[in-house]
Short mmCIF file of C-alpha atoms in Angstrom, two decimals:
data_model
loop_
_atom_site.label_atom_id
_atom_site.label_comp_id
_atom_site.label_asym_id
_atom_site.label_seq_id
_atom_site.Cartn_x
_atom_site.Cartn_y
_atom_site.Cartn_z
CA UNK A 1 -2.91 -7.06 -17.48
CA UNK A 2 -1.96 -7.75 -21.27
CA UNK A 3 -1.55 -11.20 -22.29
CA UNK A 4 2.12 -11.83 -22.88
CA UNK A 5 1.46 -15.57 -24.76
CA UNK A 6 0.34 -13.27 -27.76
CA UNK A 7 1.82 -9.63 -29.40
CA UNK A 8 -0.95 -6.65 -29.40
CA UNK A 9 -1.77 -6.17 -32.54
CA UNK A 10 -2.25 -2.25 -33.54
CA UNK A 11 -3.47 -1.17 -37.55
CA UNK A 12 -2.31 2.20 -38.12
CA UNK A 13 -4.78 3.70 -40.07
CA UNK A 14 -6.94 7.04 -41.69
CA UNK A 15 -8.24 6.30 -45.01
CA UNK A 16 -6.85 10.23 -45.69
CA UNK A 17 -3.19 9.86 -47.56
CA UNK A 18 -0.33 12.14 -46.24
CA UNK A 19 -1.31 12.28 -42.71
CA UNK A 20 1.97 10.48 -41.27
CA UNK A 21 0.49 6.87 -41.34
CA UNK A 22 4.05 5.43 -42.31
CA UNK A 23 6.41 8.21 -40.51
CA UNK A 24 4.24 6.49 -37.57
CA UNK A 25 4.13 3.02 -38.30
CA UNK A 26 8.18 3.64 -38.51
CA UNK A 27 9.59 5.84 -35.74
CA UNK A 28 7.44 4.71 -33.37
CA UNK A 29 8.53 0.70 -33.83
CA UNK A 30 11.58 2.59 -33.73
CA UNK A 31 10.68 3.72 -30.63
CA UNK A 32 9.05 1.17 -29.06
CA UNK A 33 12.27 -1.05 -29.89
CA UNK A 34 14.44 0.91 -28.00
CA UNK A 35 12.25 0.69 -25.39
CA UNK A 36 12.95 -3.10 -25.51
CA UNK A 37 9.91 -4.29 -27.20
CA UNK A 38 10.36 -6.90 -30.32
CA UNK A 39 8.48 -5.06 -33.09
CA UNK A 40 6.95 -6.41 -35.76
CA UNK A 41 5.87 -3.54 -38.76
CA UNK A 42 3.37 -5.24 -41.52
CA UNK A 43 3.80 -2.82 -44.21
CA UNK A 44 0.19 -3.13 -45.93
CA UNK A 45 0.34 -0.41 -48.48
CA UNK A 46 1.07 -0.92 -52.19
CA UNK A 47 3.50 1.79 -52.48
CA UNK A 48 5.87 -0.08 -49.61
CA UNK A 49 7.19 3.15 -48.31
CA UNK A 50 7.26 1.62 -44.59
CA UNK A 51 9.72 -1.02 -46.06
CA UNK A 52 11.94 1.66 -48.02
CA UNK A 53 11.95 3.54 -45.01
CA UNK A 54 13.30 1.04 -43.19
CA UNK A 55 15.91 -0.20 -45.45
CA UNK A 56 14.60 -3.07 -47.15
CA UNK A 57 15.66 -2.79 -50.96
CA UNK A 58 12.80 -3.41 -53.98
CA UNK A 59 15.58 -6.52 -54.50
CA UNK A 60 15.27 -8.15 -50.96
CA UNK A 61 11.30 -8.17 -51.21
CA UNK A 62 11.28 -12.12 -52.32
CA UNK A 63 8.19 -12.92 -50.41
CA UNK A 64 5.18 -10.12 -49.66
CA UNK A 65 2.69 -9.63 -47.77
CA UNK A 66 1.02 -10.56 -50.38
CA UNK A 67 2.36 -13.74 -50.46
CA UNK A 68 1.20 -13.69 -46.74
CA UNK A 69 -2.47 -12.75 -47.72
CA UNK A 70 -3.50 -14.48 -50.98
CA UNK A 71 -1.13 -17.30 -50.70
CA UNK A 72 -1.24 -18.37 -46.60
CA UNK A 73 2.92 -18.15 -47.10
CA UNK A 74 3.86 -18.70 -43.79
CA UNK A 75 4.55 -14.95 -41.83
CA UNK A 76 8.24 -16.89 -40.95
CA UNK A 77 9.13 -16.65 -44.77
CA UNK A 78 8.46 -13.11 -44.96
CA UNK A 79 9.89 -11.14 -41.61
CA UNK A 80 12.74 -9.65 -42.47
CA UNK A 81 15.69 -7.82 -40.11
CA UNK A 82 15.84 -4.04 -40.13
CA UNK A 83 18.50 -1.79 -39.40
CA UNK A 84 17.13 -1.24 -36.27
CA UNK A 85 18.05 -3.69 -32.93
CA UNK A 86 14.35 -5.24 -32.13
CA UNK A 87 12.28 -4.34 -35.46
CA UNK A 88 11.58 -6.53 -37.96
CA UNK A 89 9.07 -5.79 -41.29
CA UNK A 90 6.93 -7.81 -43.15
CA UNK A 91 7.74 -5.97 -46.82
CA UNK A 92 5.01 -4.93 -48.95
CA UNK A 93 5.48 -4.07 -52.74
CA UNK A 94 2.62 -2.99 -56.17
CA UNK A 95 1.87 -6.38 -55.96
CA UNK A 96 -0.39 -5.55 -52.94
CA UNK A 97 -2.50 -3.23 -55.42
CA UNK A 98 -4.49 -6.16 -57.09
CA UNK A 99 -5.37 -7.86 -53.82
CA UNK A 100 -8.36 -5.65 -52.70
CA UNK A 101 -10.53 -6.59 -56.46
CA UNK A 102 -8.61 -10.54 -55.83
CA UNK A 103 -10.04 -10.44 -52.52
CA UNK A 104 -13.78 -10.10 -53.43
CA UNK A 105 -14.50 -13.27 -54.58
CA UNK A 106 -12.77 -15.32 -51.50
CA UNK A 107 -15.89 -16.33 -48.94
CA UNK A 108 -13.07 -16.16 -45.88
CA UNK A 109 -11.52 -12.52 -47.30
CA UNK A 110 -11.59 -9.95 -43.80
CA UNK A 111 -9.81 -12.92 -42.04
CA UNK A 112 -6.79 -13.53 -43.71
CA UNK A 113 -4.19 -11.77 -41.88
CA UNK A 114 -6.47 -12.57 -38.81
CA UNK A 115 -5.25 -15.69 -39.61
CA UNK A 116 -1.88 -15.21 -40.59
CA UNK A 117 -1.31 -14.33 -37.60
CA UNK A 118 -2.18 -17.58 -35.67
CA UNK A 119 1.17 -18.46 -36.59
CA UNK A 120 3.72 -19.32 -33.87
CA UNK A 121 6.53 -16.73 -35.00
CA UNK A 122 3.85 -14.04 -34.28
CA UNK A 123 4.13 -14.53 -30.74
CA UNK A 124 7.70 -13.95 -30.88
CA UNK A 125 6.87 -10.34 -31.41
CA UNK A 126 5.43 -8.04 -27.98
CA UNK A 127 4.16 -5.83 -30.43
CA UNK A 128 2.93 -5.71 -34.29
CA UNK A 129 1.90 -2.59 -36.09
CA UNK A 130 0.16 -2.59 -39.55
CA UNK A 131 0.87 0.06 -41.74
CA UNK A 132 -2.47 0.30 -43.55
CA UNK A 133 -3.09 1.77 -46.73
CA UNK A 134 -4.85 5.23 -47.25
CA UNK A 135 -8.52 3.83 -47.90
CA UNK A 136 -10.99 1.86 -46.09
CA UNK A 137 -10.90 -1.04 -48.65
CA UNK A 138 -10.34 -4.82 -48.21
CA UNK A 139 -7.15 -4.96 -47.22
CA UNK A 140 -7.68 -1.98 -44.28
CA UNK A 141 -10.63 -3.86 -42.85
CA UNK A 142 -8.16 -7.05 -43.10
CA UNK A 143 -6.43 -5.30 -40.83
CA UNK A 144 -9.10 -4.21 -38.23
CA UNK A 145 -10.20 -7.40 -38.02
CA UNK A 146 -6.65 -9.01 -36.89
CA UNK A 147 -6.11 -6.38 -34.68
CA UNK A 148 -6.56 -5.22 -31.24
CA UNK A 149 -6.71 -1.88 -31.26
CA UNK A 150 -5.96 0.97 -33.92
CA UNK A 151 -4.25 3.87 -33.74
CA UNK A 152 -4.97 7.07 -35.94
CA UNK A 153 -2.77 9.69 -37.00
CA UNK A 154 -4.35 12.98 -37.88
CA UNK A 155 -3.20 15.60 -39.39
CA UNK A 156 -3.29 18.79 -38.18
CA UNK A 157 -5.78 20.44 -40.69
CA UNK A 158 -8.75 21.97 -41.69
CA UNK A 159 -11.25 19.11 -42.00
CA UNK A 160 -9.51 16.66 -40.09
CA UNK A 161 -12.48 15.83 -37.84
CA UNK A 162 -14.33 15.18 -40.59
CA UNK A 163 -12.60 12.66 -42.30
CA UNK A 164 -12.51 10.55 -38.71
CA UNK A 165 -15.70 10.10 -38.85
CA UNK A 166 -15.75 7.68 -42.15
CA UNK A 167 -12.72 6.11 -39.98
CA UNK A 168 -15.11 5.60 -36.73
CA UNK A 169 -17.59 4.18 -38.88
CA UNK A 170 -15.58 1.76 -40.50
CA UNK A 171 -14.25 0.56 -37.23
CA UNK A 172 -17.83 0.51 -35.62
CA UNK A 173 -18.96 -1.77 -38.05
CA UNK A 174 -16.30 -4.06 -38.14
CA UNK A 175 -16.74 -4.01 -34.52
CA UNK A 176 -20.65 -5.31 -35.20
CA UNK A 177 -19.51 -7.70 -37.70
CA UNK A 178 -15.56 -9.56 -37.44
CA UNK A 179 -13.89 -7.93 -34.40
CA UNK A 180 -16.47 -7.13 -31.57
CA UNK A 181 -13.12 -6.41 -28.97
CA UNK A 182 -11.91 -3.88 -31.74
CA UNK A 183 -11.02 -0.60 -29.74
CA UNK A 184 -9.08 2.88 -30.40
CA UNK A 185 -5.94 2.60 -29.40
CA UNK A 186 -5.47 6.46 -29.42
CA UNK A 187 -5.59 9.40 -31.85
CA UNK A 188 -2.13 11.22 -32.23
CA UNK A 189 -1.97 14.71 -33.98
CA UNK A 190 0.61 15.16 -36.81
CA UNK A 191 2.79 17.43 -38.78
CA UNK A 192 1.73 19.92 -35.61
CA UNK A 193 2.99 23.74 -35.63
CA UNK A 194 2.01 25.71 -32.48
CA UNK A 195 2.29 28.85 -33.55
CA UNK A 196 -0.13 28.16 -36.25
CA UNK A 197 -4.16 28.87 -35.31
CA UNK A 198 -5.59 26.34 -36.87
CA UNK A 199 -3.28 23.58 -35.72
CA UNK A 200 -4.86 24.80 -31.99
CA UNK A 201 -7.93 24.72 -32.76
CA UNK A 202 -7.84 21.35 -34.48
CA UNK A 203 -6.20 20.02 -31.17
CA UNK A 204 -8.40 21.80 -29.29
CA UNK A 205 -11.93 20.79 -31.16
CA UNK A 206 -10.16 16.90 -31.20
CA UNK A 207 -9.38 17.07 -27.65
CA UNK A 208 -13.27 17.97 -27.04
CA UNK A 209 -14.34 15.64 -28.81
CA UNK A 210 -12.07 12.78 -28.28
CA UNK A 211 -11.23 13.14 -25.02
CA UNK A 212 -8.08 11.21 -23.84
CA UNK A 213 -7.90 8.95 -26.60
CA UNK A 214 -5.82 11.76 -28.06
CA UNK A 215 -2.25 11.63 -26.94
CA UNK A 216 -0.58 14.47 -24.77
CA UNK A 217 2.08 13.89 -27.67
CA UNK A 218 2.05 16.06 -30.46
CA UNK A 219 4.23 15.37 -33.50
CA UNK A 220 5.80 18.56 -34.94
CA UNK A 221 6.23 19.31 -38.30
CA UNK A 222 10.31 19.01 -38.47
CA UNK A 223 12.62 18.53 -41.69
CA UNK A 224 14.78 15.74 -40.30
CA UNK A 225 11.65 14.11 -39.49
CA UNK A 226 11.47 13.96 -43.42
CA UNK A 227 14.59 13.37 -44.16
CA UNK A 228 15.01 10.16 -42.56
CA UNK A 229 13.25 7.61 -45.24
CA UNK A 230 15.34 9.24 -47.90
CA UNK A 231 18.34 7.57 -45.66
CA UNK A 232 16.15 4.57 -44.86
CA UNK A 233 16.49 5.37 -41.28
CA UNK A 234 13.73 5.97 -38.47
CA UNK A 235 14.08 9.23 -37.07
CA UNK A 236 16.08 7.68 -34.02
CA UNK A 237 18.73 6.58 -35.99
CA UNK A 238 18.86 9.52 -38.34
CA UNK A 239 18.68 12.05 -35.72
CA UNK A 240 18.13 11.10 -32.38
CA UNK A 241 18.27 14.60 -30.44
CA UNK A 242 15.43 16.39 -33.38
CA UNK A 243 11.88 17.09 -32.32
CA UNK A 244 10.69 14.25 -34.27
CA UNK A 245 12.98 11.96 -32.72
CA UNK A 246 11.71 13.46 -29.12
CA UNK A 247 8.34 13.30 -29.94
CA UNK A 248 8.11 9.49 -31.30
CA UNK A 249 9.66 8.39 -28.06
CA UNK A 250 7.08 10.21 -25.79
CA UNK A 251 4.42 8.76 -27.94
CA UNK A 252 5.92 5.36 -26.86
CA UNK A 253 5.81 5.46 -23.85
CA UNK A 254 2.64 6.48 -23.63
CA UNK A 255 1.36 3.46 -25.54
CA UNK A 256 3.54 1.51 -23.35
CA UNK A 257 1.77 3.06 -20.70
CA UNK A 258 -1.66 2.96 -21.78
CA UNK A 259 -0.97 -0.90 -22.46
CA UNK A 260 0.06 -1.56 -18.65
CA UNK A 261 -2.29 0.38 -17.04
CA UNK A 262 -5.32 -1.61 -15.67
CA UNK A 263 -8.35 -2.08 -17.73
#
């Protein structure tokens, strides 16, 4: 059984940009939230799009996550409230850019948000996802090594597969090195079309390879889907009864699922 004294702690990452990283990290706290779990999102990426997304103005960003990494600001000063009942964000704005080369020279740097997340407040939360940015640098690997488990989207597209493996790597050897309990958390395909051939085969050849860490849930490609961060709204709230909407609540419950089934 999961321990309930302490959240689990899932980065959200594929070094690939525009695979749905952030449409993830957002509709499915969404969806996790209305499933009654607190949610805490740790927008990691520069470009802060997981806090725009959810509402939280360039204005209200006082205190970072990069406050959080290169300053040890308590994670208390930096949670904000979203829009949504259950989900909180810690923001992320450019700032974030110059942490990776500030990171370098600090003897203690792939356990900072490890450690930021000692903090009591974090075990107010059931779960915490980590928007990650869309490389493998320091602030990624930061990441792996707080969490428990990580969860990839992949895009439905020719040379998909390939760019998991650089992903597999990474976690492999942060596994060997920081995080030896560091585990998939599950591989979930995005942007899918059906009727399009290669979308099939890409499930099918990750399916093969994968096995069940790919999730029965598929998330289409759907317009409201992208609508919804122009409103600053998950999908949920934007449009509950779309695809998207559909398809981010399946995928939580089966990580709900997954996280109460026996080991």
């Amino acid at each position: 059984m999961p321990d309930r004294s302490k959240p689990k702690i899932i980065a959200i990452a594929n070094q690939k940009g525009g695979v749905g990283k952030t449409t993830t990290a957002i509709n499915l706290g969404a969806a996790l939230a209305v499933e009654g779990q607190r949610v805490l999102i740790v927008d990691l990426d520069p470009q802060g799009n997981a806090s725009t997304g959810l509402g939280i103005d360039a204005d209200q960003r006082n205190f970072t996550t990069y406050d959080l990494i290169m300053d040890s600001m308590p994670l208390r000063e930096i949670v904000l409230p979203t829009g949504t009942d259950n989900l909180w964000i810690a923001p992320a704005t450019t700032d974030l850019s110059s942490a990776d080369v500030e990171l370098v020279s600090n003897e203690n740097r792939v356990f900072l948000l490890k450690d930021a997340f000692l903090s009591e407040i974090a075990t107010e939360f059931d779960i915490i996802l980590m928007d990650c940015p869309p490389s493998l640098n320091l602030l990624t690997v930061n990441a792996m090594v707080a969490a428990d488990t990580v969860l990839v989207p992949l895009q439905s597209e020719f040379f998909a597969l390939e760019g998991l493996s650089q992903l597999m790597l990474t976690i492999r050897e942060v596994r060997q090195s920081a995080n030896p309990n560091l585990r998939i958390e599950g591989v979930v395909l995005t942007m899918f079309d059906g009727r399009n051939k290669l979308c099939r085969q890409v499930e099918e050849d990750a399916r093969a390879n994968l096995g069940e860490l790919v999730y029965q849930t598929k998330v289409p490609r759907n317009v409201r889907l992208s609508e919804a961060p122009s409103y600053s709204m998950p999908i949920l709230q934007y449009d509950p009864a779309s695809k998207g909407s559909e398809s981010y609540r399946a995928l939580a419950r089966e990580v709900l699922d997954k996280q109460l089934a026996p080991a």
